[in-house]
Structures are given as structure tokens and as C-alpha cells.
Short mmCIF file of C-alpha atoms in Angstrom, two decimals:
data_model
loop_
_atom_site.label_atom_id
_atom_site.label_comp_id
_atom_site.label_asym_id
_atom_site.label_seq_id
_atom_site.Cartn_x
_atom_site.Cartn_y
_atom_site.Cartn_z
CA MET A 1 0.27 -0.06 -0.22
CA THR A 2 2.80 2.40 0.66
CA GLN A 3 4.35 1.72 -2.22
CA TRP A 4 0.96 2.73 -4.16
CA LEU A 5 0.97 5.85 -2.30
CA GLY A 6 4.55 6.71 -3.00
CA ALA A 7 3.99 6.01 -6.82
CA SER A 8 0.92 8.23 -6.57
CA LEU A 9 2.70 11.03 -4.87
CA LEU A 10 5.47 10.73 -7.57
CA LEU A 11 3.17 10.46 -10.26
CA GLN A 12 0.91 13.43 -8.87
CA GLU A 13 4.45 15.79 -8.97
CA VAL A 14 5.38 14.76 -12.69
CA TRP A 15 2.16 15.65 -13.90
CA GLU A 16 2.38 19.16 -11.69
CA ILE A 17 5.61 19.80 -13.39
CA ARG A 18 4.46 18.91 -16.82
CA MET A 19 1.41 21.04 -16.55
CA LYS A 20 3.61 23.88 -15.12
CA LEU A 21 6.26 23.48 -17.89
CA ARG A 22 3.26 22.87 -20.60
CA ASP A 23 3.66 26.54 -21.50
CA ALA A 24 7.47 26.95 -21.64
CA PRO A 25 8.14 26.41 -25.45
CA ALA A 26 5.70 28.93 -26.24
CA THR A 27 6.99 31.23 -23.59
CA ALA A 28 10.80 30.55 -24.67
CA THR A 29 9.85 31.29 -28.70
CA ALA A 30 7.66 34.47 -27.59
CA LEU A 31 11.04 35.33 -25.36
CA THR A 32 13.44 34.64 -28.48
CA ILE A 33 11.30 36.80 -30.96
CA LEU A 34 11.03 39.71 -28.39
CA ALA A 35 14.81 39.85 -27.81
CA ALA A 36 15.50 39.68 -31.51
CA THR A 37 12.97 42.25 -32.12
CA ILE A 38 14.57 44.82 -29.54
CA ALA A 39 18.27 43.60 -30.52
CA LEU A 40 18.04 44.19 -34.16
CA PRO A 41 19.16 47.68 -35.28
CA ALA A 42 17.11 49.91 -37.25
CA PRO A 43 17.05 49.73 -40.87
CA ALA A 44 20.05 51.99 -42.45
CA ARG A 45 18.90 55.18 -44.01
CA ALA A 46 19.55 55.93 -47.39
CA GLN A 47 22.67 58.05 -48.47
CA THR A 48 22.00 61.80 -47.84
CA TYR A 49 24.45 62.80 -50.04
CA ASP A 50 23.86 62.88 -53.89
CA PRO A 51 27.31 62.83 -55.56
CA SER A 52 26.45 64.87 -59.23
CA TYR A 53 26.63 67.82 -57.21
CA PRO A 54 29.19 69.65 -55.37
CA VAL A 55 26.79 72.02 -53.17
CA CYS A 56 24.21 70.72 -50.41
CA LEU A 57 21.75 72.59 -48.53
CA GLN A 58 21.85 71.64 -44.79
CA ILE A 59 17.83 72.32 -43.55
CA TYR A 60 17.41 72.02 -39.84
CA GLN A 61 13.86 71.01 -38.68
CA GLY A 62 13.77 71.41 -35.00
CA GLY A 63 16.05 68.82 -32.89
CA ILE A 64 19.87 69.08 -32.23
CA ALA A 65 20.09 66.34 -35.22
CA ASP A 66 17.26 66.64 -36.61
CA PHE A 67 18.31 67.83 -40.24
CA TYR A 68 18.60 66.60 -43.95
CA PHE A 69 20.35 67.62 -47.11
CA GLU A 70 19.33 68.81 -50.29
CA CYS A 71 21.98 68.20 -52.45
CA ARG A 72 21.00 69.81 -55.99
CA TYR A 73 23.13 73.04 -56.29
CA GLN A 74 25.92 73.73 -58.74
CA THR A 75 27.34 76.91 -56.65
CA MET A 76 27.27 78.29 -53.29
CA ALA A 77 25.69 81.20 -54.71
CA GLN A 78 22.27 78.95 -55.98
CA CYS A 79 22.49 77.16 -52.40
CA ALA A 80 22.24 80.42 -50.81
CA ALA A 81 19.45 82.11 -52.55
CA SER A 82 17.33 78.96 -51.68
CA ALA A 83 18.83 79.00 -48.05
CA SER A 84 17.53 82.68 -47.80
CA GLY A 85 14.90 82.92 -45.12
CA ARG A 86 15.07 79.26 -44.02
CA SER A 87 16.58 77.46 -41.16
CA ALA A 88 19.41 76.09 -43.44
CA GLN A 89 23.03 76.51 -44.28
CA CYS A 90 25.14 75.60 -47.35
CA VAL A 91 27.87 73.13 -47.31
CA VAL A 92 30.37 71.53 -49.61
CA ASN A 93 29.63 68.03 -50.96
CA PRO A 94 32.25 65.76 -49.42
CA TYR A 95 31.13 62.88 -51.73
CA TYR A 96 31.15 65.33 -54.95
CA GLY A 97 32.40 62.85 -57.93
CA GLY A 98 33.73 65.88 -60.20
CA PRO A 99 32.72 66.86 -63.23
CA LYS A 100 31.67 63.94 -65.68
CA THR A 101 34.23 64.05 -68.58
CA LYS A 102 34.70 61.43 -71.17
CA ARG A 103 37.65 59.25 -71.04
CA SER A 104 39.92 59.23 -74.32
CA LYS A 105 40.16 55.92 -76.05
CA ARG A 106 43.56 54.66 -75.51
CA GLN A 107 44.91 51.93 -77.67
CA LYS A 108 46.56 48.88 -75.79
CA ARG A 109 49.92 48.20 -76.85
CA PRO A 110 50.87 44.38 -77.76
CA GLN A 111 52.20 43.02 -74.73
CA PRO A 112 55.25 40.46 -75.75
CA TYR A 113 55.46 37.19 -74.22
#
């Protein structure tokens, strides 16, 4: 009789543990998804400088680092006219690729073997 009682108590404890752990895989999955969502970095912002133009207008929108660039100006004078009366300033485009020039066609010399 005591064996049955001991086995019954053991089965009851096992059952209680199983019931507590029943939702463990779902909880672990939810916590994993939550952690991954928090840990993943924000998407990268697109390039703000257009390498086709030498001058950019930096426009401030309010906050300390809340600004954007409009790189559509060939000269500082063009940019200054657009910046007039706005919370903006003209800056030199650090990624300007220079004027587009056609390359001369060079003839290749035959290489001796």
C-alpha cells in the first residue's frame, strides 16, 4: 500500500511539473522573438549626399540632430538663394564625384610574351 501511495505522489508531482512546463516552449519562443526584435538595429538610412552636385543645402527641422540634406546645387550662390530665410546652411558636398568627363580611348599596346 505504501508503494502505491509513494508512486501516486510521484506521479502527481510529475504531472504538476509537466503542467507548469506545458507553456514553456511557447514562452521561450515569445521571449526569443521579443529579444530579437529589440536587439535588431534600425534599418540603414539612405545616402543623403548626391555625388552629382558639389553643393548641398543642410536644412534643420527642430531637434539637435534633426536635419536633412538637399544636394542639388551647382554653386554656393544658388544654394544661398535657396537657404535665404530658412533654417538652413550651405555646405560643400564631401562626396562630390567631380565633373563628368569622357575618357579618351587609349589603344592598348601589344604585350610581348
